Structure formats: structure tokens, C-alpha cells
Amino acid sequence: MRDRLKKIREEAISNIEVLNNLDGWESLRIKYMGKKGELTLVLREMGNISKEERPIIGALANEIRQQIEGELDKAKDRLIEEIKKQQIEKEKIDITISKHTKKLGHYHPLLHTIKELENLFISMGFSVVDGPEVETVQYNFDALNSPENHPSRDLSDTFYITKDILLRTHTSPVQIRAMKQIKPPLRIVSAGRTFRFDDVDDTHSPMFHQLEGLVIDEKVTMANLMHTIDIFIKKLFGEDMETRFRPHHFPFTEPSAEVDVSCFECKGKGCSVCNGTGWSMELLGCGMVHPKVLENCGIDSERYSGFAFGMGIDRITMVKYGINDIRLLFENDNRFLEQF
Ligand code: DAH
């Protein structure tokens, strides 16, 4: 009997040791401690042993019972602890993971510049209007007083779709559309794509971008034009930037001027970038709207006058962001675009 009891103890302890879930624990408890458990069954046979042996066996059985009970208690604690750990592991939240897991898109550097220019002009009382990229020869050249034999009309300079339809070579036709649609006074800007037959290099592209501006009212003068451009340049590039107006010729303005601004590198002192002149050349073209252009749009040139200006957005973007090759703006290389 003694051996059977000891065997039960050995078996129970090794079974309890390898327990790995609470269901298993409960069946072992019943197996050893239950009313019909192995220990109880052995003790029922106590009547068959001698009087002298009975208390010894009784004591041994009690000891074994307590041992098994102790082991079961320990195992239960261990199992509960393990279940808790598993639960915590399962529910673990890594608070160091960034919540910005989605890649968001953003403005192209050109669009950044366009928005900035538009907002600057809006703050000066201008409205933003749009015009088509596919334009008539009439609006792109004729109504703008461009002479029949002007070189820019050449097939080698302009993308013609038909004899009368082309890809606009500048944003100036939007002036015509605005004057035909809106009664003066008017103040508009319009930005967009323009197209010319150009060989591609680091400063030229057959597709580029311009921003056009137009103001028509009574008593508008060249002084208004110069002041507007000066304020605009200072707002865009900084208060320390100067403007210089050089006489020029455009068919749609008279007088016309090209505007230079202080060199972006040396701010006017003279450096290798500006060849020591202190000036960044030809940032924009402008002038007083030619009376013929006003008349072409049905505006009384005796009563109204106006000024217009046009600038290259690509060049401004390149200066602002330190980009040295215009092709980067159009190649859609993410390694470049992600920097903005
Ligand atoms: N359209 C001209 C160009 O593409 C730029 C320009 C010059 C626009 C003078 C104007 C202007 O509105 O008044 O070179």
C-alpha cells in the first residue's frame, strides 16, 4: 500500500509539472483529490491492513495528500500568471509606432509658387481668372496687336493645331478674354501652362508656366505699374529687393519695359552669379496696355487706360527653391519632388 501511495505521489507530481492549461489542472485535481480520486480509493482499503500499520499509512496518505494539494496550488498560480502574460502580450500597443502611416501627397513646387503668387495678388485686390491652353490665333496674336510677320508666329516657334488654333505661346490672351468679359475697372491675374518650340536644356522647356496680370481703370499710369511691381517683388523676395525698369518692346503694350531685380545671390552688391552687375535680368515683362488692344476688346481707350505684366513661373520657382535645372520640374522624379 505504501508503494502504491508513493507511486501516486510520483505520478501526480510529474503530471502537475507539465500542466499548461486550467482545464488540464481541473482534471488532475479531480483525478487525485476528488471523492472518487485515486488517493481516496486507496484509503478505502485501509480496513485490510493491520492495526499497527494503519496510523503510519494514514499519516503517509495525509502527507501525500497535502503535498499534491500544495503542488496543485502552485501550478494554479503559475497557470494564471502565464495566462495573464499571454493576454498582455496579445493586447500590447506599441506607442512608438508613428500614426502617420499613410503617405500624403503635397503640392508640386510649381503649384506652391503659383498659390503664393496668386495669394500675393489677391491681397493687393486682384482676382484670379483662368484661360484655355488651346487658344485661337486671334486671341494669342491678332487681338494683342502682334504684327502679321512677327517671328513668334512662325511655325518653328509655335505649336499650331490648325491654321487658326494653337497652343498658347504666353498667358497674354487671357487679357483679351478678361477685357471682353468684364467691364472696367478690372484687376486680374491668371497663371498657367504655355508652349513654345524650344530645344530642351537646363533653362528651356517647350512647356513652361507664366503668370499674367492686368489692371484697367480710369487714370491708370505707368507710376501705378511701377509701384505695383515694386511692392510685389518686395513681398515675394524680401524688402531689400530693388527693381529696375528697362525700356523694351512688346506689341501689346506701349510703353513697354523689362524688369530686373536685385541679384538673388548678392542682393545687389555684385557677384559671379550676376557677373558683377548686382542685377538678376528679365524677371518679367510689362507695360501700358496699347490703345489698339483696348479697342480690340471694345474698351474706350480715351476713357480707360491700364497696365499689364507677365512673368515666368518656372524661373521664379527655380530661384526660390535653388533649383538649377528646369527639367527637374517636369520629370516627376519622386526623389526630387519629396523634398518640397
Ligand atoms: N507675353 C510676354 C511674353 O511671353 C510677357 C509680357 C510682357 C506680358 C509684357 C505682358 C506684358 O502682359 O505687358 O514674353
Coordinates of C-alpha atoms and ligand atoms in Angstrom, one line a residue:
M1 CA 0.0 0.0 0.0
R2 CA 2.8 2.2 0.9
D3 CA 4.3 1.7 -2.6
R4 CA 1.0 2.4 -4.3
L5 CA 0.7 5.7 -2.3
K6 CA 4.3 6.7 -3.2
K7 CA 3.6 5.8 -6.9
I8 CA 0.5 8.0 -6.9
R9 CA 2.6 10.9 -5.4
E10 CA 5.3 10.5 -8.1
E11 CA 2.9 10.3 -10.9
A12 CA 0.8 13.2 -9.6
I13 CA 3.8 15.5 -9.2
S14 CA 5.2 14.8 -12.7
N15 CA 1.7 15.3 -14.2
I16 CA 1.3 18.6 -12.4
E17 CA 4.7 19.8 -13.5
V18 CA 3.8 19.6 -17.2
L19 CA 0.4 21.2 -16.9
N20 CA -0.2 24.0 -19.4
N21 CA -3.8 25.0 -19.1
L22 CA -6.6 25.3 -16.5
D23 CA -8.8 22.6 -17.9
G24 CA -5.9 20.1 -17.5
W25 CA -5.4 21.3 -14.0
E26 CA -9.1 20.7 -13.1
S27 CA -9.0 17.1 -14.4
L28 CA -5.9 16.4 -12.4
R29 CA -7.5 17.8 -9.2
I30 CA -10.4 15.5 -9.7
K31 CA -8.2 12.6 -10.5
Y32 CA -6.2 12.9 -7.2
M33 CA -8.3 14.9 -4.8
G34 CA -11.9 14.1 -5.9
K35 CA -14.2 11.8 -3.9
K36 CA -13.6 9.1 -6.4
G37 CA -10.0 10.1 -6.8
E38 CA -7.0 7.7 -6.7
L39 CA -6.0 8.6 -3.2
T40 CA -9.5 8.1 -1.8
L41 CA -9.7 4.8 -3.4
V42 CA -6.5 3.6 -1.8
L43 CA -7.6 4.9 1.6
R44 CA -10.8 2.9 1.4
E45 CA -8.8 -0.2 1.6
M46 CA -7.3 0.8 5.0
G47 CA -9.6 -1.7 6.6
N48 CA -7.5 -4.5 5.1
I49 CA -4.2 -3.6 6.8
S50 CA -3.0 -4.3 10.3
K51 CA -3.8 -2.1 13.2
E52 CA -0.1 -1.2 13.7
E53 CA 0.4 -0.2 10.1
R54 CA -2.8 1.9 9.9
P55 CA -1.7 5.1 11.6
I56 CA 1.6 5.0 9.7
I57 CA -0.1 4.6 6.4
G58 CA -2.7 7.2 7.4
A59 CA 0.0 9.7 8.2
L60 CA 1.8 9.0 4.9
A61 CA -1.5 9.3 3.0
N62 CA -2.2 12.7 4.6
E63 CA 1.3 13.9 3.9
I64 CA 1.0 12.9 0.2
R65 CA -2.5 14.5 0.0
Q66 CA -1.0 17.7 1.4
Q67 CA 1.9 17.5 -1.0
I68 CA -0.3 17.0 -4.0
E69 CA -2.6 19.8 -2.9
G70 CA 0.4 22.1 -2.5
E71 CA 1.7 21.3 -5.9
L72 CA -1.8 21.8 -7.4
D73 CA -2.0 25.3 -5.7
K74 CA 1.4 26.2 -7.1
A75 CA 0.5 25.0 -10.5
K76 CA -2.7 27.0 -10.5
D77 CA -0.8 30.2 -9.6
R78 CA 1.7 29.5 -12.3
L79 CA -1.0 28.9 -14.9
I80 CA -2.9 32.1 -14.0
E81 CA 0.3 34.1 -14.2
E82 CA 1.0 32.6 -17.7
I83 CA -2.5 33.3 -19.0
K84 CA -2.1 36.9 -17.8
K85 CA 1.2 37.3 -19.6
Q86 CA -0.2 35.9 -22.8
Q87 CA -3.1 38.3 -22.6
I88 CA -0.8 41.3 -22.0
E89 CA 1.3 40.2 -24.9
K90 CA -1.7 39.9 -27.2
E91 CA -3.1 43.3 -26.2
K92 CA 0.2 45.1 -26.3
I93 CA 0.2 48.5 -28.1
D94 CA 3.4 49.9 -29.5
I95 CA 3.1 53.5 -28.6
T96 CA 6.3 54.3 -30.5
I97 CA 4.8 53.5 -33.9
S98 CA 4.1 56.7 -35.9
K99 CA 0.4 57.3 -36.6
H100 CA 1.3 58.9 -39.9
T101 CA 1.5 55.6 -41.7
K102 CA -0.2 56.9 -44.9
K103 CA 1.9 58.9 -47.3
L104 CA 0.1 62.1 -48.1
G105 CA 0.5 63.9 -51.3
H106 CA 1.5 67.6 -51.5
Y107 CA 1.8 70.5 -53.9
H108 CA 4.4 70.4 -56.7
P109 CA 6.9 73.2 -56.2
L110 CA 5.4 75.0 -59.2
L111 CA 2.0 74.9 -57.6
H112 CA 3.5 76.2 -54.4
T113 CA 4.8 79.2 -56.3
I114 CA 1.5 79.7 -58.2
K115 CA -0.5 79.7 -55.0
E116 CA 1.9 82.1 -53.4
L117 CA 1.8 84.5 -56.4
E118 CA -2.0 84.3 -56.6
N119 CA -2.3 85.0 -52.9
L120 CA 0.0 88.0 -53.1
F121 CA -2.0 89.5 -55.8
I122 CA -5.3 88.6 -54.1
S123 CA -4.0 90.6 -51.1
M124 CA -3.5 93.5 -53.5
G125 CA -7.1 93.4 -54.7
F126 CA -6.7 91.3 -57.8
S127 CA -9.0 88.4 -58.8
V128 CA -7.7 85.1 -60.2
V129 CA -9.1 84.0 -63.5
D130 CA -8.4 81.1 -65.8
G131 CA -7.8 80.7 -69.5
P132 CA -7.6 77.8 -72.0
E133 CA -4.2 76.3 -73.1
V134 CA -5.6 75.7 -76.5
E135 CA -6.2 79.2 -77.9
T136 CA -7.1 80.9 -81.1
V137 CA -4.6 82.7 -83.3
Q138 CA -6.9 85.6 -83.0
Y139 CA -6.5 85.9 -79.2
N140 CA -3.0 84.7 -78.9
F141 CA -1.6 87.1 -81.6
D142 CA -4.1 89.3 -83.6
A143 CA -6.1 90.9 -80.7
L144 CA -2.8 91.5 -78.9
N145 CA -1.6 93.7 -81.8
S146 CA 1.1 91.3 -82.8
P147 CA 2.1 92.1 -86.4
E148 CA 1.4 89.5 -89.2
N149 CA 5.1 89.0 -89.8
H150 CA 6.2 88.8 -86.1
P151 CA 8.8 86.0 -85.8
S152 CA 7.0 84.5 -82.8
R153 CA 4.1 83.5 -85.2
D154 CA 6.5 81.2 -87.1
L155 CA 5.8 77.5 -87.4
S156 CA 9.2 77.0 -85.9
D157 CA 8.2 78.8 -82.8
T158 CA 4.6 78.0 -82.2
F159 CA 2.7 74.7 -81.9
Y160 CA -0.2 75.1 -84.4
I161 CA -3.1 72.7 -84.2
T162 CA -4.8 74.2 -87.2
K163 CA -4.2 77.4 -89.1
D164 CA -6.4 79.3 -86.6
I165 CA -5.9 77.2 -83.4
L166 CA -2.6 76.8 -81.4
L167 CA -1.2 76.0 -78.0
R168 CA -0.9 79.5 -76.4
T169 CA 2.6 80.8 -76.5
H170 CA 2.0 83.1 -73.5
T171 CA -0.7 83.8 -71.0
S172 CA -1.4 87.3 -72.5
P173 CA -4.5 86.1 -74.5
V174 CA -6.2 85.8 -71.0
Q175 CA -6.1 89.6 -71.0
I176 CA -8.3 89.7 -74.2
R177 CA -10.7 87.2 -72.7
A178 CA -10.9 89.2 -69.4
M179 CA -11.4 92.5 -71.2
K180 CA -14.2 91.1 -73.4
Q181 CA -16.0 89.6 -70.4
I182 CA -15.5 92.1 -67.6
K183 CA -16.4 95.7 -67.8
P184 CA -13.6 98.0 -66.3
P185 CA -12.5 98.6 -63.7
L186 CA -10.8 95.3 -63.6
R187 CA -7.8 93.7 -61.9
I188 CA -7.0 90.1 -62.7
V189 CA -4.1 87.7 -62.6
S190 CA -4.0 84.3 -64.4
A191 CA -1.4 81.6 -64.2
G192 CA -1.0 78.6 -66.4
R193 CA 0.9 76.5 -68.9
T194 CA 2.4 78.0 -72.1
F195 CA 4.1 76.3 -75.0
R196 CA 6.9 77.2 -77.5
F197 CA 9.0 75.2 -79.8
D198 CA 12.2 75.3 -77.7
D199 CA 15.1 72.8 -77.5
V200 CA 15.3 71.4 -74.0
D201 CA 18.2 72.4 -71.8
D202 CA 18.6 73.4 -68.2
T203 CA 16.7 76.7 -68.6
H204 CA 14.4 75.9 -71.6
S205 CA 11.4 73.6 -72.0
P206 CA 8.7 73.5 -74.7
M207 CA 6.2 73.6 -71.9
F208 CA 6.6 76.3 -69.2
H209 CA 4.4 78.4 -67.0
Q210 CA 3.5 82.1 -66.9
L211 CA 1.5 84.5 -64.7
E212 CA -0.2 87.3 -66.4
G213 CA -1.6 90.4 -64.7
L214 CA -3.9 93.1 -66.0
V215 CA -5.4 96.3 -64.5
I216 CA -7.8 98.5 -66.4
D217 CA -9.4 101.7 -64.9
E218 CA -9.6 105.4 -65.5
K219 CA -6.4 107.3 -65.0
V220 CA -4.1 104.3 -64.6
T221 CA -0.5 105.4 -65.1
M222 CA 3.0 103.9 -65.5
A223 CA 3.7 105.0 -61.9
N224 CA 0.9 102.7 -60.8
L225 CA 2.5 99.9 -62.7
M226 CA 6.0 100.5 -61.3
H227 CA 4.7 100.8 -57.8
T228 CA 2.6 97.6 -58.1
I229 CA 5.6 95.6 -59.4
D230 CA 7.9 97.0 -56.8
I231 CA 5.6 96.1 -53.9
F232 CA 5.0 92.6 -55.4
I233 CA 8.8 91.9 -55.8
K234 CA 9.4 93.0 -52.2
K235 CA 6.6 90.9 -50.8
L236 CA 7.8 87.9 -52.8
F237 CA 11.6 88.0 -52.4
G238 CA 12.1 90.4 -49.4
E239 CA 12.1 94.1 -48.5
D240 CA 15.7 94.6 -49.5
M241 CA 15.0 93.7 -53.2
E242 CA 15.1 96.6 -55.7
T243 CA 13.5 96.7 -59.1
R244 CA 14.9 98.3 -62.3
F245 CA 12.7 99.1 -65.4
R246 CA 14.5 98.9 -68.8
P247 CA 12.7 100.1 -71.9
H248 CA 11.7 97.2 -74.2
H249 CA 9.2 96.4 -76.9
F250 CA 6.0 94.3 -76.8
P251 CA 3.3 94.7 -79.4
F252 CA 0.5 94.8 -76.9
T253 CA 2.0 97.5 -74.6
E254 CA 3.2 101.0 -75.1
P255 CA 5.5 102.0 -73.5
S256 CA 6.9 98.6 -72.5
A257 CA 9.6 97.6 -70.1
E258 CA 11.5 94.6 -68.9
V259 CA 12.1 94.4 -65.1
D260 CA 15.3 93.3 -63.5
V261 CA 15.5 92.8 -59.7
S262 CA 18.4 92.8 -57.3
C263 CA 20.6 89.7 -57.7
F264 CA 19.2 86.9 -55.6
E265 CA 22.7 85.8 -54.6
C266 CA 24.4 89.1 -53.5
K267 CA 21.3 91.3 -53.2
G268 CA 22.8 93.9 -55.4
K269 CA 26.5 94.0 -54.3
G270 CA 27.8 92.3 -57.4
C271 CA 28.9 88.7 -57.5
S272 CA 29.8 85.9 -60.0
V273 CA 26.2 84.9 -60.4
C274 CA 25.2 88.4 -61.7
N275 CA 28.5 89.0 -63.5
G276 CA 29.2 91.8 -61.0
T277 CA 26.1 93.8 -62.1
G278 CA 24.1 93.3 -59.0
W279 CA 21.0 92.6 -61.1
S280 CA 19.0 89.5 -62.0
M281 CA 17.8 90.1 -65.5
E282 CA 14.4 89.9 -67.2
L283 CA 12.3 88.7 -64.4
L284 CA 9.2 90.0 -66.0
G285 CA 7.8 92.0 -69.0
C286 CA 5.2 94.8 -68.6
G287 CA 3.8 98.0 -70.0
M288 CA 0.8 100.2 -70.5
V289 CA -1.9 98.4 -72.5
H290 CA -1.7 99.5 -76.1
P291 CA -4.8 101.6 -77.0
K292 CA -5.3 99.3 -80.0
V293 CA -5.6 96.3 -77.7
L294 CA -8.2 98.1 -75.6
E295 CA -10.2 99.0 -78.7
N296 CA -9.9 95.4 -80.0
C297 CA -11.8 94.4 -76.8
G298 CA -14.4 97.1 -77.0
I299 CA -12.9 99.4 -74.3
D300 CA -12.9 103.1 -74.9
S301 CA -9.1 104.0 -74.9
E302 CA -9.9 107.7 -74.4
R303 CA -11.5 107.0 -71.1
Y304 CA -9.7 103.9 -69.9
S305 CA -6.0 103.0 -69.6
G306 CA -4.3 100.1 -68.0
F307 CA -1.1 98.2 -67.4
A308 CA -0.2 94.5 -67.9
F309 CA 2.6 92.3 -66.9
G310 CA 3.8 88.7 -67.5
M311 CA 6.4 86.6 -65.8
G312 CA 7.9 83.1 -66.0
I313 CA 6.8 81.0 -63.0
D314 CA 9.4 78.3 -63.6
R315 CA 12.2 80.7 -63.3
I316 CA 10.8 82.2 -60.1
T317 CA 10.3 78.7 -58.6
M318 CA 13.9 77.8 -59.5
V319 CA 15.2 81.0 -57.8
K320 CA 13.1 80.5 -54.8
Y321 CA 14.0 76.8 -54.2
G322 CA 17.5 76.9 -55.5
I323 CA 16.7 74.5 -58.4
N324 CA 19.4 74.7 -61.2
D325 CA 17.7 72.7 -64.0
I326 CA 14.2 73.3 -65.3
R327 CA 13.9 69.7 -66.4
L328 CA 13.7 68.6 -62.7
L329 CA 10.3 70.4 -62.5
F330 CA 8.8 68.2 -65.3
E331 CA 10.4 64.8 -64.8
N332 CA 8.2 63.8 -61.9
D333 CA 11.0 62.1 -60.1
N334 CA 9.8 61.4 -56.6
R335 CA 13.3 61.7 -55.1
F336 CA 13.2 65.3 -56.2
L337 CA 9.5 66.1 -55.5
E338 CA 9.6 64.6 -52.0
Q339 CA 11.9 67.5 -51.0
F340 CA 9.1 70.1 -51.2
Ligands
DAH1 N1 3.7 87.8 -73.0 C1 5.0 88.3 -72.8 C2 6.0 87.1 -73.1 O1 5.5 86.0 -73.1 C3 5.2 88.7 -71.4 C4 4.5 90.0 -71.2 C5 5.1 91.2 -71.5 C6 3.2 90.0 -70.7 C7 4.5 92.4 -71.3 C8 2.6 91.3 -70.6 C9 3.2 92.4 -70.8 O2 1.3 91.3 -70.1 O3 2.6 93.6 -70.6 O4 7.1 87.3 -73.2

